[in-house]
CSV table of C-alpha atoms in Angstrom, one decimal:
chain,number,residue,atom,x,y,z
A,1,UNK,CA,87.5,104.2,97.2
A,2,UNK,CA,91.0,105.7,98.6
A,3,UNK,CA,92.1,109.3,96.9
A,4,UNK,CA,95.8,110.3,97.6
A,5,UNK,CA,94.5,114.0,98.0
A,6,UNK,CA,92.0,113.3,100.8
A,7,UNK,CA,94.2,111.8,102.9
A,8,UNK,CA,97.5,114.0,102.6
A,9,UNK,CA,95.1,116.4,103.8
A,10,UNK,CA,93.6,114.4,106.7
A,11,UNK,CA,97.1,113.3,108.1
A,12,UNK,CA,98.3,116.7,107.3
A,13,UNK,CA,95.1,117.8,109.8
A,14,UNK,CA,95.9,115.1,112.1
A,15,UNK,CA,99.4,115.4,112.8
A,16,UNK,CA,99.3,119.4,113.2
A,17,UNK,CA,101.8,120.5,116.2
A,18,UNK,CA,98.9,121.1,119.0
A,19,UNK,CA,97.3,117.9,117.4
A,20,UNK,CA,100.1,115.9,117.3
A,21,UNK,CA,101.2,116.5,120.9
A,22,UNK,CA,97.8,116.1,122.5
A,23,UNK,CA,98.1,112.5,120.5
A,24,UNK,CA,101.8,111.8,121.7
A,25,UNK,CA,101.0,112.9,125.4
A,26,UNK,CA,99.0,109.7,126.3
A,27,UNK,CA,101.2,106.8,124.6
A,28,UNK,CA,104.1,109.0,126.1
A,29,UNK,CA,102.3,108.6,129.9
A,30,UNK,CA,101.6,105.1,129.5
A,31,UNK,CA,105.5,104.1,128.6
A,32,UNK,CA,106.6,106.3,131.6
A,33,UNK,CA,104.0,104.7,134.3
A,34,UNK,CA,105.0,101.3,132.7
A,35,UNK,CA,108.8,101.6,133.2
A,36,UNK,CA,108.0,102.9,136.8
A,37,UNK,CA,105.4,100.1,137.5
A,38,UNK,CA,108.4,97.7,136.2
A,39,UNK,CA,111.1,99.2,138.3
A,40,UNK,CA,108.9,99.1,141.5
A,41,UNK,CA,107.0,95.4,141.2
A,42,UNK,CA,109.2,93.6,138.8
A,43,UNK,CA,108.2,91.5,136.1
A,44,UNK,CA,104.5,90.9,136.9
A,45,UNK,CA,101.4,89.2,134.5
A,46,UNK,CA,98.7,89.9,136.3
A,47,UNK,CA,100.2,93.7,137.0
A,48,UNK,CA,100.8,93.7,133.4
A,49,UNK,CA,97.7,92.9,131.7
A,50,UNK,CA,95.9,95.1,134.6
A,51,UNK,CA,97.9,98.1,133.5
A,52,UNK,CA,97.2,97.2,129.5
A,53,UNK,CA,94.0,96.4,130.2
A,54,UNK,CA,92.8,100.0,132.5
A,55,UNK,CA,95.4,101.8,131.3
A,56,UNK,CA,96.1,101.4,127.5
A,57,UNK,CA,93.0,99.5,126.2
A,58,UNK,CA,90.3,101.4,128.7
A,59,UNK,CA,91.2,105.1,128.1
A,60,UNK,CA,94.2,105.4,126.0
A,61,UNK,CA,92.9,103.8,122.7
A,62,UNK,CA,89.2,105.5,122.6
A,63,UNK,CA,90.9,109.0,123.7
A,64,UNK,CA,93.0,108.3,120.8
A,65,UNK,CA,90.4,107.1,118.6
A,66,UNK,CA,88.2,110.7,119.7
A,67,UNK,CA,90.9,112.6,118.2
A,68,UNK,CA,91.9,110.8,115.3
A,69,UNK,CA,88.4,110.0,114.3
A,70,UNK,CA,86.3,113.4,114.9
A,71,UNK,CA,89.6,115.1,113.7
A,72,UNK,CA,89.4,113.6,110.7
A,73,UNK,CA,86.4,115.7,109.1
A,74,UNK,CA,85.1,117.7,112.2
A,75,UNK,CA,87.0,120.8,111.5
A,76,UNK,CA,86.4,121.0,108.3
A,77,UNK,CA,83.0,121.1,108.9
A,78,UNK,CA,83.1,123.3,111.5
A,79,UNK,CA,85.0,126.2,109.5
A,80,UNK,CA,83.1,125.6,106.5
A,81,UNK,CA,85.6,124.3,104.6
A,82,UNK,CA,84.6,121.4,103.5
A,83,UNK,CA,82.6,122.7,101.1
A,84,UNK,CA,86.0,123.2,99.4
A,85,UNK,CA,86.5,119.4,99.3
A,86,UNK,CA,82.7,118.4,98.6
A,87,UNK,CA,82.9,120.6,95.4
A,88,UNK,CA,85.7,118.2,93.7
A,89,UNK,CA,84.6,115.4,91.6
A,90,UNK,CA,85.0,112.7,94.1
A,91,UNK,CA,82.7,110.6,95.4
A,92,UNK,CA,81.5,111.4,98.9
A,93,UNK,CA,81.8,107.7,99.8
A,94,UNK,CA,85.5,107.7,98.8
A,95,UNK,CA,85.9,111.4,101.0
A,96,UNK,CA,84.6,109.3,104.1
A,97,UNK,CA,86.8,106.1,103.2
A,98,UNK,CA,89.6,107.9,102.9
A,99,UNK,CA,89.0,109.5,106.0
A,100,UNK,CA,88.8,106.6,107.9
A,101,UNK,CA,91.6,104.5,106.7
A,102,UNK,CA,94.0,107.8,107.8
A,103,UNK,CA,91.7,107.6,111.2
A,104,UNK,CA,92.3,104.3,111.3
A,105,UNK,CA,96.4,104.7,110.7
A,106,UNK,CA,96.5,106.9,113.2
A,107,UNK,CA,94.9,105.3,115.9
A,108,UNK,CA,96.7,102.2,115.4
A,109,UNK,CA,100.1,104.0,115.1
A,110,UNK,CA,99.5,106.2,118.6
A,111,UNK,CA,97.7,103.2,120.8
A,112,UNK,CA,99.2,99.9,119.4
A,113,UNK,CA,102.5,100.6,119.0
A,114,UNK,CA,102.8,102.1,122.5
A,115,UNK,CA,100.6,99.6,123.9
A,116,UNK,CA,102.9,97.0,123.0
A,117,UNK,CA,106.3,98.7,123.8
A,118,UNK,CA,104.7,98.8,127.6
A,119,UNK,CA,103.7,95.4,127.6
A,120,UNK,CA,107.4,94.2,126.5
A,121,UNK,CA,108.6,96.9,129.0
A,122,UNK,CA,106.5,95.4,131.7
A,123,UNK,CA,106.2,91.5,131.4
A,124,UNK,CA,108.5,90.4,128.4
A,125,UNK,CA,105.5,89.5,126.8
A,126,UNK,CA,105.2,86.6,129.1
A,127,UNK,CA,101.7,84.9,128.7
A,128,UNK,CA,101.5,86.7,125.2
A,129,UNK,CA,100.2,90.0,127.3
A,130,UNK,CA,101.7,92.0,125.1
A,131,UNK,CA,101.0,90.6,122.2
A,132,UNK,CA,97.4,89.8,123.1
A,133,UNK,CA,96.6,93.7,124.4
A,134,UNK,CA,98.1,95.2,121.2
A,135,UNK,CA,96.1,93.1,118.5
A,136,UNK,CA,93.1,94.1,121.4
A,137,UNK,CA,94.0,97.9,120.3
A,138,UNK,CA,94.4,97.3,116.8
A,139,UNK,CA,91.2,95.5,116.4
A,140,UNK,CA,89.5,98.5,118.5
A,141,UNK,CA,91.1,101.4,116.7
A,142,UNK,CA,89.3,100.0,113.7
A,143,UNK,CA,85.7,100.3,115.4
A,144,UNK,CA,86.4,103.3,117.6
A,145,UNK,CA,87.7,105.6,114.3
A,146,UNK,CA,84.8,104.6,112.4
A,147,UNK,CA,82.4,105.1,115.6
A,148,UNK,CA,83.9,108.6,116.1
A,149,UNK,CA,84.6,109.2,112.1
A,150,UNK,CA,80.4,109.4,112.0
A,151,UNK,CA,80.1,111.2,115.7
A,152,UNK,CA,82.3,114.3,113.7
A,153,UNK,CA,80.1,114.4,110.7
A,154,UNK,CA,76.8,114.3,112.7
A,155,UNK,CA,77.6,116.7,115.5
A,156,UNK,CA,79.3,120.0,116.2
A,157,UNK,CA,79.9,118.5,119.7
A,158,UNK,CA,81.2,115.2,118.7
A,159,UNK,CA,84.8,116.0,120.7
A,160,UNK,CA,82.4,116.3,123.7
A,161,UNK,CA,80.0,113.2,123.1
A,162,UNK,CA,83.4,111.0,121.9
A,163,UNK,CA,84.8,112.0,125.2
A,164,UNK,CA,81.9,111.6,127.2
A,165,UNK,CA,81.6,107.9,125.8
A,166,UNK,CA,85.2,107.2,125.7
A,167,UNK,CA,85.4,108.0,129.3
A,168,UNK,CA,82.3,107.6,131.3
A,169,UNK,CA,81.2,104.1,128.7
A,170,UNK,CA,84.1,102.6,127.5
A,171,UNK,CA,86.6,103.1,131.1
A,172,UNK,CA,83.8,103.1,133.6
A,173,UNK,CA,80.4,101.8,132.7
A,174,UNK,CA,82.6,99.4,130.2
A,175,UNK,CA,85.1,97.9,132.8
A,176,UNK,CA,82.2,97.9,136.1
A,177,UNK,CA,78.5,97.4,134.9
A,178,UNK,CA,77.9,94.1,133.9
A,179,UNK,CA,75.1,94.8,131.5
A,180,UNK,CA,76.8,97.4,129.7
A,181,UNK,CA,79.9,95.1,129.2
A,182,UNK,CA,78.1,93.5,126.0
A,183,UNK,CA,78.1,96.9,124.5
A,184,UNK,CA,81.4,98.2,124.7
A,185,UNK,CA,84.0,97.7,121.8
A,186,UNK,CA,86.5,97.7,125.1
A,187,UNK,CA,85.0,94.0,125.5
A,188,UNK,CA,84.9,92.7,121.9
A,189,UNK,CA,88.5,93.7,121.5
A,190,UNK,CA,89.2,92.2,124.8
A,191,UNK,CA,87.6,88.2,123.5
A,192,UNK,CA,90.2,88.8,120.3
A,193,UNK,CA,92.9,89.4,123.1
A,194,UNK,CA,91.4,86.5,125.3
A,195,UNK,CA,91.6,84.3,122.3
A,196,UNK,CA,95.2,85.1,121.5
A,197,UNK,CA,96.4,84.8,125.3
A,198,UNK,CA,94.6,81.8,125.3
A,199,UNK,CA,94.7,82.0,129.3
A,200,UNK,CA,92.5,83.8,132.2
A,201,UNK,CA,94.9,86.9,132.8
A,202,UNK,CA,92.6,88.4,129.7
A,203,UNK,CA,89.3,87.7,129.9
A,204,UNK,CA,85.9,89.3,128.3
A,205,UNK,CA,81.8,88.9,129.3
A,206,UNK,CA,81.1,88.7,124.8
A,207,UNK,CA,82.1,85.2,123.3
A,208,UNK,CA,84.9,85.4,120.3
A,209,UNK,CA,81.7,85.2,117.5
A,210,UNK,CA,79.8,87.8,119.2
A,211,UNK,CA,82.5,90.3,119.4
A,212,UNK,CA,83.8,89.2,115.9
A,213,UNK,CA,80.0,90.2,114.4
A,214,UNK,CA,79.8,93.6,116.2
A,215,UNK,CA,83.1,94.7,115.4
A,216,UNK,CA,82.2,94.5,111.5
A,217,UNK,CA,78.9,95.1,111.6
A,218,UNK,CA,79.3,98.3,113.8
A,219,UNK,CA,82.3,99.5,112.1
A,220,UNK,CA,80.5,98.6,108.4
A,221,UNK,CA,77.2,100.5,109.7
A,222,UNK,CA,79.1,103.6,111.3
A,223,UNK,CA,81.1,104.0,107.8
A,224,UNK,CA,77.6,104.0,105.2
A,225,UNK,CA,75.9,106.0,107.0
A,226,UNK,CA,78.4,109.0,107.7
A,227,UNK,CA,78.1,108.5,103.8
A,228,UNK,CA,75.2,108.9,103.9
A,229,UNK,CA,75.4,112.1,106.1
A,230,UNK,CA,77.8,113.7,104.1
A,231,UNK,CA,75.8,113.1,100.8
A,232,UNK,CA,72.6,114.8,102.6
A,233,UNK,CA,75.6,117.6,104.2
A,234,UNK,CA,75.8,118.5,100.0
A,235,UNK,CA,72.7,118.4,99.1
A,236,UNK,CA,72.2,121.1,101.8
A,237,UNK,CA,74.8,122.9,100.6
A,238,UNK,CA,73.8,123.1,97.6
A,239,UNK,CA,70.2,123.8,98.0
């Protein structure tokens, strides 16, 4: 299900210069606001997990998750050139797979690692903030690079649409509309945080279960079925 090939030339896609520093530039402004926010109010949990939590977990991971995840195979089928790739002898499964697991690394690498770092930066990881908002964004990245993983192999526009959804769903309608709380990965990563805090600085409107379910079964459904789409992208091709 993984091939070595697919995903030297994924991360070798991914982590391009102009790529690269559009990925670095966000992570880079949420360590900088942190050790300002720090040198201004002090050591702070409630200013902390409100940073982590609008900040990091409410725009920074999904942005992050649009690039990695519609970077992963939108190009390619953009410039045609993954026609190159579907006429190897690998399964179009394993293509998408691998595709996601580099997503996936990415994410994780340009979301957690920083969200973290600013939670020790601004708290000391008192109340487990820290600890609590980064597992939130590893558990996200997951959902969010398969989510946009599929949005790149249905749609031309899937940068568009994965911004559109990252910042008018996830960081508005996500954080403020009640209704629209129970359908936002933002939230089911946030009742993995809750339940590793363990306190009321991080809270979430979807119970631990709930949240649990639709992060696999979303994530599980958004990987077959841009499978699928790529399997039907051949047959096209070929016909």
């Amino acid at each position: 299900m993984y091939d070595p090939t697919v995903a030297r030339l994924t991360y070798r896609a991914l982590l391009g210069r102009r790529r690269a520093l559009i990925l670095g530039a966000l992570p880079l402004l949420l360590i900088v606001i942190s050790v300002v926010v720090r040198a201004l109010a002090g050591a702070d949990d409630q200013t902390a997990a409100d940073l982590l939590g609008g900040l990091a977990l409410a725009t920074m991971v999904p942005l992050i998750g649009v690039i990695a995840g519609t970077g992963a195979i939108g190009p390619e089928i953009d410039d045609g050139s993954v026609v190159y790739l579907l006429s190897k002898p690998i399964k179009r499964p394993t293509i998408i797979f691998t595709k996601l697991i580099v997503a996936i690394a990415v994410t994780m690498v340009f979301s957690a690692l920083p969200t973290l770092i600013a939670g020790f930066i601004l708290n000391g990881n008192g109340q487990q903030i820290a600890v609590a908002y980064t597992v939130a964004a590893l558990v996200a990245s997951i959902t969010y690079a398969a989510l946009f993983l599929l949005l790149g192999t249905v749609s031309r526009h899937a940068v568009v649409f994965g911004l559109v959804y990252a910042l008018v769903w996830e960081a508005l309608f996500g954080s403020l509309v009640p209704g629209a709380r129970t359908l936002s990965v933002q939230q089911w990563s946030l009742a993995v945080a809750h339940k590793v805090t363990g306190g009321d600085l991080v809270t979430s409107d979807v119970s631990l279960t709930t949240a649990t379910v639709l992060l696999i079964v979303v994530t599980v459904l958004a990987t077959w079925y841009a499978g699928q789409k790529l399997r039907s992208l051949t047959l096209a091709g070929e016909e």
